[in-house]
Short mmCIF file of C-alpha atoms in Angstrom, two decimals:
data_model
loop_
_atom_site.label_atom_id
_atom_site.label_comp_id
_atom_site.label_asym_id
_atom_site.label_seq_id
_atom_site.Cartn_x
_atom_site.Cartn_y
_atom_site.Cartn_z
CA UNK A 1 60.37 220.38 25.85
CA UNK A 2 61.82 216.93 25.40
CA UNK A 3 59.64 214.12 23.94
CA UNK A 4 60.06 212.14 27.16
CA UNK A 5 58.37 214.99 29.07
CA UNK A 6 55.40 214.92 26.69
CA UNK A 7 55.13 211.16 27.10
CA UNK A 8 55.21 211.51 30.89
CA UNK A 9 52.54 214.22 30.77
CA UNK A 10 50.41 212.10 28.45
CA UNK A 11 50.73 209.21 30.91
CA UNK A 12 49.22 211.56 33.48
CA UNK A 13 46.30 212.30 31.15
CA UNK A 14 47.45 215.68 29.80
CA UNK A 15 45.42 216.27 26.60
CA UNK A 16 47.88 218.82 25.23
CA UNK A 17 50.63 216.21 25.49
CA UNK A 18 48.44 213.66 23.66
CA UNK A 19 47.81 216.20 20.90
CA UNK A 20 51.51 217.03 20.64
CA UNK A 21 52.49 213.34 20.35
CA UNK A 22 49.80 212.71 17.76
CA UNK A 23 50.93 215.73 15.70
CA UNK A 24 54.61 214.97 16.11
CA UNK A 25 54.43 211.29 15.07
CA UNK A 26 51.38 211.22 12.77
CA UNK A 27 53.24 211.78 9.48
CA UNK A 28 55.93 209.24 10.27
CA UNK A 29 53.48 206.47 11.18
CA UNK A 30 51.10 207.42 8.36
CA UNK A 31 53.91 207.45 5.78
CA UNK A 32 55.11 204.06 6.98
CA UNK A 33 51.61 202.56 6.75
CA UNK A 34 50.87 204.18 3.39
CA UNK A 35 53.93 202.43 1.93
CA UNK A 36 52.72 199.12 3.35
CA UNK A 37 49.04 199.39 2.46
CA UNK A 38 49.24 201.56 -0.68
CA UNK A 39 45.77 202.79 0.34
CA UNK A 40 45.21 206.17 2.01
CA UNK A 41 41.97 205.20 3.77
CA UNK A 42 43.41 201.97 5.19
CA UNK A 43 46.58 203.81 6.25
CA UNK A 44 44.55 206.52 8.04
CA UNK A 45 42.36 203.95 9.78
CA UNK A 46 45.39 201.94 10.88
CA UNK A 47 47.16 205.05 12.18
CA UNK A 48 44.09 206.15 14.15
CA UNK A 49 43.80 202.66 15.63
CA UNK A 50 47.54 202.72 16.36
CA UNK A 51 47.35 205.96 18.32
CA UNK A 52 44.23 204.76 20.10
CA UNK A 53 45.99 201.60 21.24
CA UNK A 54 49.19 203.48 22.07
CA UNK A 55 47.38 206.04 24.21
CA UNK A 56 45.40 203.29 25.96
CA UNK A 57 48.61 201.36 26.71
CA UNK A 58 50.88 204.34 27.29
CA UNK A 59 51.66 203.17 30.81
CA UNK A 60 53.29 200.04 29.33
CA UNK A 61 55.66 202.05 27.09
CA UNK A 62 59.29 201.22 27.88
CA UNK A 63 61.38 204.39 27.61
CA UNK A 64 64.48 202.34 26.77
CA UNK A 65 63.11 202.23 23.23
CA UNK A 66 62.35 205.11 20.87
CA UNK A 67 58.68 206.17 21.02
CA UNK A 68 58.37 206.14 17.23
CA UNK A 69 59.70 202.56 17.13
CA UNK A 70 57.04 201.55 19.64
CA UNK A 71 54.33 203.27 17.56
CA UNK A 72 55.54 201.58 14.35
CA UNK A 73 55.46 198.19 16.09
CA UNK A 74 51.86 198.83 17.17
CA UNK A 75 50.98 199.96 13.63
CA UNK A 76 52.48 196.76 12.17
CA UNK A 77 50.37 194.67 14.55
CA UNK A 78 47.22 196.62 13.74
CA UNK A 79 47.93 196.11 10.03
CA UNK A 80 48.52 192.38 10.52
CA UNK A 81 45.23 192.11 12.44
CA UNK A 82 43.43 193.92 9.61
CA UNK A 83 44.95 191.57 7.02
CA UNK A 84 43.96 188.53 9.09
CA UNK A 85 40.38 189.78 9.35
CA UNK A 86 40.23 190.38 5.61
CA UNK A 87 41.78 186.99 4.88
CA UNK A 88 39.43 185.10 7.20
CA UNK A 89 36.48 186.88 5.59
CA UNK A 90 37.68 185.79 2.14
CA UNK A 91 38.34 182.14 2.88
CA UNK A 92 35.33 180.25 4.11
CA UNK A 93 35.35 176.47 3.87
CA UNK A 94 32.46 175.30 1.71
CA UNK A 95 31.33 171.79 0.97
CA UNK A 96 31.01 170.83 -2.70
CA UNK A 97 27.22 171.07 -2.42
CA UNK A 98 27.40 174.58 -0.88
CA UNK A 99 29.91 175.62 -3.51
CA UNK A 100 27.60 174.38 -6.28
CA UNK A 101 24.66 176.26 -4.74
CA UNK A 102 26.71 179.45 -4.42
CA UNK A 103 27.43 179.48 -8.14
CA UNK A 104 23.82 178.87 -9.08
CA UNK A 105 22.18 181.72 -7.19
CA UNK A 106 19.59 183.27 -9.49
CA UNK A 107 19.68 186.78 -8.01
CA UNK A 108 22.54 188.19 -5.97
CA UNK A 109 20.76 191.47 -5.14
CA UNK A 110 19.71 191.91 -1.50
CA UNK A 111 16.36 190.45 -0.58
CA UNK A 112 13.63 192.47 1.14
CA UNK A 113 14.71 190.84 4.41
CA UNK A 114 18.35 191.82 3.81
CA UNK A 115 17.32 195.41 3.14
CA UNK A 116 15.16 195.49 6.28
CA UNK A 117 18.00 194.12 8.43
CA UNK A 118 20.41 196.67 6.97
CA UNK A 119 17.97 199.51 7.63
CA UNK A 120 17.38 198.31 11.20
CA UNK A 121 21.13 198.09 11.85
CA UNK A 122 21.67 201.55 10.42
CA UNK A 123 18.80 202.91 12.52
CA UNK A 124 20.31 201.33 15.63
CA UNK A 125 23.74 202.76 14.79
CA UNK A 126 22.24 206.23 14.30
CA UNK A 127 20.56 205.96 17.72
CA UNK A 128 23.93 205.11 19.27
CA UNK A 129 25.58 208.03 17.45
CA UNK A 130 22.91 210.40 18.82
CA UNK A 131 24.08 209.51 22.34
CA UNK A 132 27.45 211.13 21.60
CA UNK A 133 28.10 214.82 22.26
CA UNK A 134 27.25 216.99 19.22
CA UNK A 135 30.87 217.67 18.24
CA UNK A 136 31.56 213.91 18.16
CA UNK A 137 28.36 213.29 16.17
CA UNK A 138 29.51 215.88 13.67
CA UNK A 139 32.93 214.35 12.97
CA UNK A 140 31.44 210.83 12.69
CA UNK A 141 28.82 212.15 10.27
CA UNK A 142 31.36 214.03 8.16
CA UNK A 143 33.85 211.15 8.01
CA UNK A 144 31.63 208.10 7.60
CA UNK A 145 28.40 209.39 6.08
CA UNK A 146 29.72 212.23 3.92
CA UNK A 147 33.05 210.39 3.44
CA UNK A 148 35.17 213.53 3.78
CA UNK A 149 38.92 213.25 4.29
CA UNK A 150 40.46 214.39 7.55
CA UNK A 151 41.73 217.54 5.87
CA UNK A 152 38.29 218.32 4.39
CA UNK A 153 36.73 217.93 7.84
CA UNK A 154 39.38 220.21 9.36
CA UNK A 155 38.67 222.82 6.68
CA UNK A 156 34.91 222.58 7.13
CA UNK A 157 35.10 222.81 10.93
CA UNK A 158 37.85 225.43 10.76
CA UNK A 159 39.92 223.38 13.23
CA UNK A 160 43.48 222.06 13.15
CA UNK A 161 43.89 218.65 11.54
CA UNK A 162 45.18 217.17 14.80
CA UNK A 163 41.97 218.20 16.63
CA UNK A 164 39.88 216.46 13.99
CA UNK A 165 41.95 213.28 14.28
CA UNK A 166 41.69 213.25 18.07
CA UNK A 167 37.94 214.00 18.01
CA UNK A 168 37.37 211.17 15.57
CA UNK A 169 39.53 208.84 17.63
CA UNK A 170 37.58 209.67 20.79
CA UNK A 171 34.23 209.54 19.00
CA UNK A 172 34.94 206.03 17.72
CA UNK A 173 36.05 204.86 21.16
CA UNK A 174 32.99 206.37 22.87
CA UNK A 175 30.68 204.92 20.22
CA UNK A 176 32.23 201.48 20.67
CA UNK A 177 31.73 201.74 24.45
CA UNK A 178 28.08 202.75 23.98
CA UNK A 179 27.48 199.81 21.63
CA UNK A 180 29.23 197.30 23.88
CA UNK A 181 27.36 198.54 26.96
CA UNK A 182 24.03 198.41 25.12
CA UNK A 183 24.64 194.89 23.82
CA UNK A 184 25.74 193.58 27.21
CA UNK A 185 22.51 194.82 28.84
#
């Protein structure tokens, strides 16, 4: 079947078409991002975010352009957004007084309050994760708590790599929706 047919089917919500497109273009987009980031984890995260955005905006895809070109453009934008976030986190304007105070901190280890806040945030996150279906909980747990690679997760679950990638993609999206809905209430 022609790529255009898979794209059309994916636009209609066909999960097999989504899986095919992810499998077919994953290595190309991943390889491109790996060259740019020189970091496997960042490249994987960017590619997952790329496919997430692409599948969300699939209706806006213009078939006059190659699908892989469209995906690469999305990946570049995701990467730029990531770099901007990192850069803005690094550069915070400090007054001379604040700068002086920052260099004279006696103990940089987390305070009891910091530890408590971290534990509460983790507890809240775990509660949100528990609202996901068990198979989504499992991939989140394996990827982010056990820090397994996508291939290690696929091996452990005895599933194709593409299924693991899609499950993780969906799990992250569902988790984000749960968190947003909880915070807006």
